[in-house]
Amino acid sequence: MKAACWVMERFGVAPALIGDILEGAARHSIVWSSAQVLGATLRTVSNDLRQHPVLAMRAIVAGWALYFLSARVQPHYSLLNPGMNHLWLAARVLITFRAEVAFGMVTADAMIGFAVSRCHRPYGMAAAFSFVMTLLCLYSWSALDEIPRSLHISPYNPFAPFVVPDVLFLSAVVFVFVPLAVMAGAALGAGRPRSRA
Amino acid sequence: MSREALGQFELMVLLAVLRTGDDAYGVPIAEELHEATGRDVLLGSVYAALDRLEAKKLLTSTMGDPTPERGGRAKRYFKITPQGLREIRAARRALVKLWDGLPALQKGPA
């Protein structure tokens, strides 16, 4: 529960509510505790975003500005795209190369999360969350288009069946590691917000 | 009743606060709701309802002393205001009025 408390504190969950969850956790299952932690966190984020819509918009704009800036700094960004220009690379080199690019992406996203959260304290986590939601929307939208196209066998993409691991890898990076990295960076940037209730 | 009517969950929370008496903080209120409904309730939802009720001045809250089993965090105690009591009575009157004279609800389990 220590980690859960740490996360809830960063999200600005009311200390009395954290205390109640801790007290209840001693008598209930881990499933109950997890549901309470998730519920309290999401409730706090939604309250913050409802009460500070301008702040949320500013966080989204700032997040995207930093995102495009980081994409400019990382010229290898597009090489993660499955079925694209890295097919000529030998398997071992490719794995190392992809890992490096993924590490670069995740580090850059953590830094974006840190900066967005730092600039929007004491609502840093809610601000970073709003940016992550727009990021996930864009990724989902592009995945709808990109994944079927990558898997489709054509004269331009003759290795389509071999692209499946690439698609899985890319999906894991953009839908799991990137959001987690942004939120982890945001948690570090948010610090321990002052009590709000 | 005031112009802003009480929601069902808010009414249940108010009643749970009333039933819990002097020891009305998050955990006993949630347990009271669990006993009444048979379902687990999210403490976050209970707190959201309590905050709304406090904003409507139907409840007041005070902070207690920090305790070690709560990681050094204080309890937040809630108490119903006279206006809150009036709202509960008004809600009850309205529900009973709507309930009365409905043949479909006269027999069978509650």
Tab-separated table of C-alpha atoms in Angstrom:
chain	number	residue	atom	x	y	z
A	1	MET	CA	0.000	0.000	0.000
A	2	LYS	CA	3.009	2.295	0.359
A	3	ALA	CA	3.322	2.629	-3.406
A	4	ALA	CA	-0.418	3.213	-3.729
A	5	CYS	CA	-0.250	5.956	-1.083
A	6	TRP	CA	2.665	7.537	-2.903
A	7	VAL	CA	0.687	7.577	-6.163
A	8	MET	CA	-2.469	8.924	-4.487
A	9	GLU	CA	-0.494	11.683	-2.785
A	10	ARG	CA	0.981	12.731	-6.132
A	11	PHE	CA	-2.500	12.830	-7.656
A	12	GLY	CA	-3.644	15.074	-4.798
A	13	VAL	CA	-6.158	12.639	-3.275
A	14	ALA	CA	-7.444	14.074	0.028
A	15	PRO	CA	-5.371	12.808	2.997
A	16	ALA	CA	-8.545	11.834	4.913
A	17	LEU	CA	-9.610	9.648	1.986
A	18	ILE	CA	-6.146	8.052	1.768
A	19	GLY	CA	-6.366	7.347	5.492
A	20	ASP	CA	-9.805	5.747	5.068
A	21	ILE	CA	-8.509	3.542	2.245
A	22	LEU	CA	-5.533	2.491	4.397
A	23	GLU	CA	-7.833	1.706	7.313
A	24	GLY	CA	-10.205	-0.290	5.089
A	25	ALA	CA	-7.355	-2.129	3.343
A	26	ALA	CA	-6.415	-3.825	6.624
A	27	ARG	CA	-9.823	-5.561	6.657
A	28	HIS	CA	-10.418	-6.139	2.953
A	29	SER	CA	-8.831	-7.966	0.011
A	30	ILE	CA	-6.237	-6.594	-2.366
A	31	VAL	CA	-8.952	-6.376	-5.054
A	32	TRP	CA	-11.021	-4.083	-2.805
A	33	SER	CA	-7.975	-1.934	-2.060
A	34	SER	CA	-6.984	-1.678	-5.722
A	35	ALA	CA	-10.515	-0.674	-6.725
A	36	GLN	CA	-10.579	1.972	-3.982
A	37	VAL	CA	-7.184	3.384	-5.007
A	38	LEU	CA	-8.156	3.502	-8.677
A	39	GLY	CA	-11.572	4.993	-7.907
A	40	ALA	CA	-10.153	7.677	-5.591
A	41	THR	CA	-7.434	8.611	-8.069
A	42	LEU	CA	-9.740	8.849	-11.084
A	43	ARG	CA	-12.328	10.765	-9.064
A	44	THR	CA	-9.684	13.306	-7.993
A	45	VAL	CA	-8.375	13.705	-11.546
A	46	SER	CA	-11.863	14.173	-13.006
A	47	ASN	CA	-12.718	16.731	-10.292
A	48	ASP	CA	-9.512	18.665	-10.968
A	49	LEU	CA	-10.092	18.686	-14.719
A	50	ARG	CA	-13.732	19.745	-14.310
A	51	GLN	CA	-12.776	22.583	-11.993
A	52	HIS	CA	-9.767	23.747	-14.043
A	53	PRO	CA	-10.583	23.247	-17.751
A	54	VAL	CA	-8.277	26.091	-18.856
A	55	LEU	CA	-5.378	24.507	-17.005
A	56	ALA	CA	-6.117	21.177	-18.711
A	57	MET	CA	-6.159	22.843	-22.142
A	58	ARG	CA	-2.885	24.595	-21.388
A	59	ALA	CA	-1.343	21.277	-20.336
A	60	ILE	CA	-2.468	19.631	-23.582
A	61	VAL	CA	-1.008	22.450	-25.689
A	62	ALA	CA	2.256	22.452	-23.695
A	63	GLY	CA	2.496	18.655	-23.876
A	64	TRP	CA	2.022	18.565	-27.631
A	65	ALA	CA	4.485	21.406	-28.170
A	66	LEU	CA	7.115	19.470	-26.211
A	67	TYR	CA	6.159	16.263	-28.005
A	68	PHE	CA	6.769	17.754	-31.444
A	69	LEU	CA	9.968	19.330	-30.204
A	70	SER	CA	11.209	15.947	-28.964
A	71	ALA	CA	10.218	14.347	-32.282
A	72	ARG	CA	12.387	16.910	-34.045
A	73	VAL	CA	15.269	16.120	-31.741
A	74	GLN	CA	14.916	12.370	-32.305
A	75	PRO	CA	15.390	11.789	-36.056
A	76	HIS	CA	15.010	8.002	-35.631
A	77	TYR	CA	11.455	8.314	-34.428
A	78	SER	CA	9.876	7.046	-37.637
A	79	LEU	CA	12.136	4.009	-37.754
A	80	LEU	CA	9.931	2.317	-35.161
A	81	ASN	CA	7.182	2.213	-37.734
A	82	PRO	CA	6.618	-1.478	-38.662
A	83	GLY	CA	7.264	-2.563	-42.186
A	84	MET	CA	9.081	0.619	-43.013
A	85	ASN	CA	12.697	1.367	-43.729
A	86	HIS	CA	14.303	-0.868	-41.089
A	87	LEU	CA	13.464	-4.200	-42.750
A	88	TRP	CA	16.952	-4.397	-44.242
A	89	LEU	CA	18.586	-4.455	-40.819
A	90	ALA	CA	19.897	-7.772	-39.466
A	91	ALA	CA	17.726	-9.206	-36.690
A	92	ARG	CA	20.205	-8.681	-33.829
A	93	VAL	CA	21.037	-5.174	-34.868
A	94	LEU	CA	17.371	-4.437	-35.353
A	95	ILE	CA	16.470	-5.575	-31.817
A	96	THR	CA	19.216	-3.466	-30.271
A	97	PHE	CA	18.328	-0.559	-32.473
A	98	ARG	CA	14.617	-0.797	-31.647
A	99	ALA	CA	15.366	-1.043	-27.939
A	100	GLU	CA	17.507	2.083	-28.161
A	101	VAL	CA	14.831	3.991	-30.047
A	102	ALA	CA	12.142	2.793	-27.618
A	103	PHE	CA	14.325	3.829	-24.685
A	104	GLY	CA	14.809	7.236	-26.288
A	105	MET	CA	11.061	7.623	-26.812
A	106	VAL	CA	10.220	6.567	-23.274
A	107	THR	CA	12.874	8.851	-21.757
A	108	ALA	CA	11.710	11.805	-23.861
A	109	ASP	CA	8.093	11.150	-22.867
A	110	ALA	CA	9.020	10.931	-19.196
A	111	MET	CA	10.711	14.314	-19.529
A	112	ILE	CA	7.598	15.744	-21.223
A	113	GLY	CA	5.464	14.402	-18.366
A	114	PHE	CA	7.867	15.924	-15.835
A	115	ALA	CA	7.788	19.344	-17.517
A	116	VAL	CA	3.990	19.427	-17.990
A	117	SER	CA	3.392	18.365	-14.412
A	118	ARG	CA	5.979	20.774	-12.998
A	119	CYS	CA	4.371	23.725	-14.797
A	120	HIS	CA	0.863	22.893	-13.576
A	121	ARG	CA	1.352	22.244	-9.885
A	122	PRO	CA	-0.596	21.569	-7.660
A	123	TYR	CA	-2.709	19.925	-10.394
A	124	GLY	CA	0.310	18.480	-12.207
A	125	MET	CA	-0.875	14.890	-12.366
A	126	ALA	CA	-4.338	15.834	-13.640
A	127	ALA	CA	-2.679	18.083	-16.242
A	128	ALA	CA	-0.335	15.299	-17.400
A	129	PHE	CA	-3.267	12.864	-17.441
A	130	SER	CA	-5.211	15.127	-19.817
A	131	PHE	CA	-2.199	15.229	-22.148
A	132	VAL	CA	-1.821	11.421	-21.990
A	133	MET	CA	-5.485	10.993	-22.911
A	134	THR	CA	-5.034	13.077	-26.080
A	135	LEU	CA	-1.844	11.138	-26.847
A	136	LEU	CA	-3.713	7.821	-26.537
A	137	CYS	CA	-6.551	9.149	-28.705
A	138	LEU	CA	-4.084	10.046	-31.441
A	139	TYR	CA	-2.263	6.710	-31.160
A	140	SER	CA	-5.565	4.798	-31.331
A	141	TRP	CA	-6.650	6.809	-34.328
A	142	SER	CA	-3.388	6.237	-36.180
A	143	ALA	CA	-3.340	2.553	-35.173
A	144	LEU	CA	-6.720	2.064	-36.839
A	145	ASP	CA	-5.109	3.168	-40.066
A	146	GLU	CA	-1.537	1.982	-39.631
A	147	ILE	CA	-1.869	-1.580	-38.297
A	148	PRO	CA	-4.121	-3.007	-41.064
A	149	ARG	CA	-1.939	-1.271	-43.655
A	150	SER	CA	1.225	-2.776	-42.135
A	151	LEU	CA	-0.256	-6.287	-42.136
A	152	HIS	CA	-1.572	-6.130	-45.678
A	153	ILE	CA	0.569	-8.065	-48.193
A	154	SER	CA	1.317	-6.021	-51.276
A	155	PRO	CA	4.214	-5.517	-53.704
A	156	TYR	CA	5.283	-2.650	-51.467
A	157	ASN	CA	5.057	-4.670	-48.266
A	158	PRO	CA	5.959	-8.303	-49.157
A	159	PHE	CA	6.986	-9.252	-45.586
A	160	ALA	CA	3.618	-8.471	-43.998
A	161	PRO	CA	3.295	-11.693	-41.900
A	162	PHE	CA	6.723	-11.010	-40.388
A	163	VAL	CA	5.616	-7.558	-39.358
A	164	VAL	CA	3.261	-8.916	-36.633
A	165	PRO	CA	5.945	-8.866	-33.883
A	166	ASP	CA	6.778	-5.317	-34.954
A	167	VAL	CA	3.155	-4.302	-34.586
A	168	LEU	CA	2.952	-5.915	-31.141
A	169	PHE	CA	6.191	-4.229	-30.088
A	170	LEU	CA	5.052	-0.854	-31.334
A	171	SER	CA	1.650	-1.272	-29.666
A	172	ALA	CA	3.303	-2.112	-26.347
A	173	VAL	CA	5.549	0.941	-26.645
A	174	VAL	CA	2.868	3.461	-27.555
A	175	PHE	CA	-0.066	2.143	-25.526
A	176	VAL	CA	1.740	0.977	-22.370
A	177	PHE	CA	5.295	2.261	-21.998
A	178	VAL	CA	4.794	5.796	-23.332
A	179	PRO	CA	1.718	6.606	-21.139
A	180	LEU	CA	3.432	5.018	-18.144
A	181	ALA	CA	6.599	7.004	-18.840
A	182	VAL	CA	4.682	10.293	-19.124
A	183	MET	CA	2.831	9.615	-15.867
A	184	ALA	CA	5.992	8.470	-14.077
A	185	GLY	CA	7.781	11.652	-15.156
A	186	ALA	CA	4.714	13.639	-14.092
A	187	ALA	CA	4.735	11.985	-10.660
A	188	LEU	CA	8.331	13.077	-10.165
A	189	GLY	CA	7.527	16.581	-11.416
A	190	ALA	CA	4.387	16.956	-9.293
A	191	GLY	CA	6.176	16.342	-6.016
A	192	ARG	CA	3.960	16.076	-2.982
A	193	PRO	CA	1.100	18.547	-3.534
A	194	ARG	CA	-0.138	20.569	-0.603
A	195	SER	CA	-3.271	19.253	1.084
A	196	ARG	CA	-6.406	20.328	-0.753
A	197	ALA	CA	-9.105	18.981	1.637
B	1	MET	CA	-37.368	20.848	-0.720
B	2	SER	CA	-34.712	23.115	-2.197
B	3	ARG	CA	-34.567	23.722	-5.940
B	4	GLU	CA	-31.560	21.425	-6.232
B	5	ALA	CA	-33.093	18.045	-5.369
B	6	LEU	CA	-31.096	15.349	-3.609
B	7	GLY	CA	-29.884	12.464	-5.750
B	8	GLN	CA	-30.579	8.915	-4.598
B	9	PHE	CA	-26.955	8.294	-3.613
B	10	GLU	CA	-26.737	11.634	-1.803
B	11	LEU	CA	-29.872	10.795	0.162
B	12	MET	CA	-28.416	7.378	1.065
B	13	VAL	CA	-25.163	9.024	2.192
B	14	LEU	CA	-27.063	11.548	4.325
B	15	LEU	CA	-29.028	8.724	5.960
B	16	ALA	CA	-25.824	6.731	6.522
B	17	VAL	CA	-24.241	9.764	8.223
B	18	LEU	CA	-27.328	10.081	10.406
B	19	ARG	CA	-27.248	6.377	11.332
B	20	THR	CA	-23.521	6.427	12.101
B	21	GLY	CA	-23.962	9.240	14.610
B	22	ASP	CA	-20.904	10.841	16.195
B	23	ASP	CA	-18.461	8.438	14.522
B	24	ALA	CA	-19.412	9.444	10.968
B	25	TYR	CA	-16.282	9.368	8.821
B	26	GLY	CA	-15.538	7.654	5.492
B	27	VAL	CA	-15.139	4.007	6.555
B	28	PRO	CA	-18.261	3.598	8.779
B	29	ILE	CA	-20.366	5.542	6.279
B	30	ALA	CA	-19.215	3.231	3.459
B	31	GLU	CA	-19.890	0.169	5.660
B	32	GLU	CA	-23.383	1.428	6.443
B	33	LEU	CA	-24.035	1.838	2.714
B	34	HIS	CA	-22.585	-1.637	2.058
B	35	GLU	CA	-24.922	-3.185	4.646
B	36	ALA	CA	-27.923	-1.391	3.203
B	37	THR	CA	-27.255	-2.103	-0.472
B	38	GLY	CA	-25.251	-5.350	-0.290
B	39	ARG	CA	-22.673	-3.876	-2.637
B	40	ASP	CA	-19.215	-2.454	-2.086
B	41	VAL	CA	-19.109	1.288	-2.538
B	42	LEU	CA	-16.091	3.293	-3.607
B	43	LEU	CA	-14.826	5.565	-0.850
B	44	GLY	CA	-13.982	8.087	-3.574
B	45	SER	CA	-17.658	8.210	-4.597
B	46	VAL	CA	-18.741	8.552	-0.958
B	47	TYR	CA	-16.328	11.468	-0.493
B	48	ALA	CA	-17.530	13.110	-3.706
B	49	ALA	CA	-21.126	12.908	-2.447
B	50	LEU	CA	-20.076	14.174	0.994
B	51	ASP	CA	-18.253	17.119	-0.602
B	52	ARG	CA	-21.337	17.976	-2.684
B	53	LEU	CA	-23.562	17.770	0.398
B	54	GLU	CA	-21.180	19.992	2.332
B	55	ALA	CA	-21.221	22.511	-0.528
B	56	LYS	CA	-25.041	22.478	-0.325
B	57	LYS	CA	-24.658	23.137	3.435
B	58	LEU	CA	-26.493	19.933	4.332
B	59	LEU	CA	-23.400	18.624	6.165
B	60	THR	CA	-20.459	20.045	8.051
B	61	SER	CA	-17.077	18.384	8.495
B	62	THR	CA	-14.325	18.601	11.100
B	63	MET	CA	-10.885	17.003	11.157
B	64	GLY	CA	-10.012	14.532	13.905
B	65	ASP	CA	-6.629	13.491	15.240
B	66	PRO	CA	-4.102	11.560	13.102
B	67	THR	CA	-3.838	7.831	13.930
B	68	PRO	CA	-0.993	5.386	13.139
B	69	GLU	CA	-3.212	2.759	11.420
B	70	ARG	CA	-4.156	5.442	8.912
B	71	GLY	CA	-0.530	6.277	8.163
B	72	GLY	CA	-0.693	9.366	10.382
B	73	ARG	CA	-3.680	10.800	8.518
B	74	ALA	CA	-6.584	12.441	10.323
B	75	LYS	CA	-10.200	11.324	10.071
B	76	ARG	CA	-12.733	13.722	8.620
B	77	TYR	CA	-15.937	13.612	10.673
B	78	PHE	CA	-19.281	14.629	9.171
B	79	LYS	CA	-22.373	15.963	10.881
B	80	ILE	CA	-25.801	16.732	9.469
B	81	THR	CA	-26.993	20.339	9.655
B	82	PRO	CA	-30.593	21.314	10.509
B	83	GLN	CA	-31.031	22.121	6.820
B	84	GLY	CA	-29.846	18.586	5.976
B	85	LEU	CA	-32.457	17.110	8.323
B	86	ARG	CA	-35.145	19.223	6.683
B	87	GLU	CA	-34.047	17.979	3.255
B	88	ILE	CA	-34.231	14.329	4.382
B	89	ARG	CA	-37.732	14.816	5.774
B	90	ALA	CA	-38.848	16.579	2.596
B	91	ALA	CA	-37.389	13.796	0.427
B	92	ARG	CA	-39.169	11.173	2.551
B	93	ARG	CA	-42.504	13.002	2.297
B	94	ALA	CA	-42.165	13.243	-1.479
B	95	LEU	CA	-41.250	9.568	-1.851
B	96	VAL	CA	-44.091	8.380	0.415
B	97	LYS	CA	-46.562	10.528	-1.515
B	98	LEU	CA	-45.415	8.957	-4.786
B	99	TRP	CA	-45.428	5.482	-3.195
B	100	ASP	CA	-48.952	5.677	-1.787
B	101	GLY	CA	-51.837	4.245	-3.720
B	102	LEU	CA	-49.816	2.254	-6.206
B	103	PRO	CA	-51.393	-1.230	-6.351
B	104	ALA	CA	-48.300	-2.767	-7.945
B	105	LEU	CA	-46.245	-1.898	-4.832
B	106	GLN	CA	-48.788	-2.959	-2.189
B	107	LYS	CA	-47.932	-6.685	-2.183
B	108	GLY	CA	-44.771	-8.732	-2.544
B	109	PRO	CA	-41.294	-8.355	-1.067
B	110	ALA	CA	-39.897	-4.870	-0.557
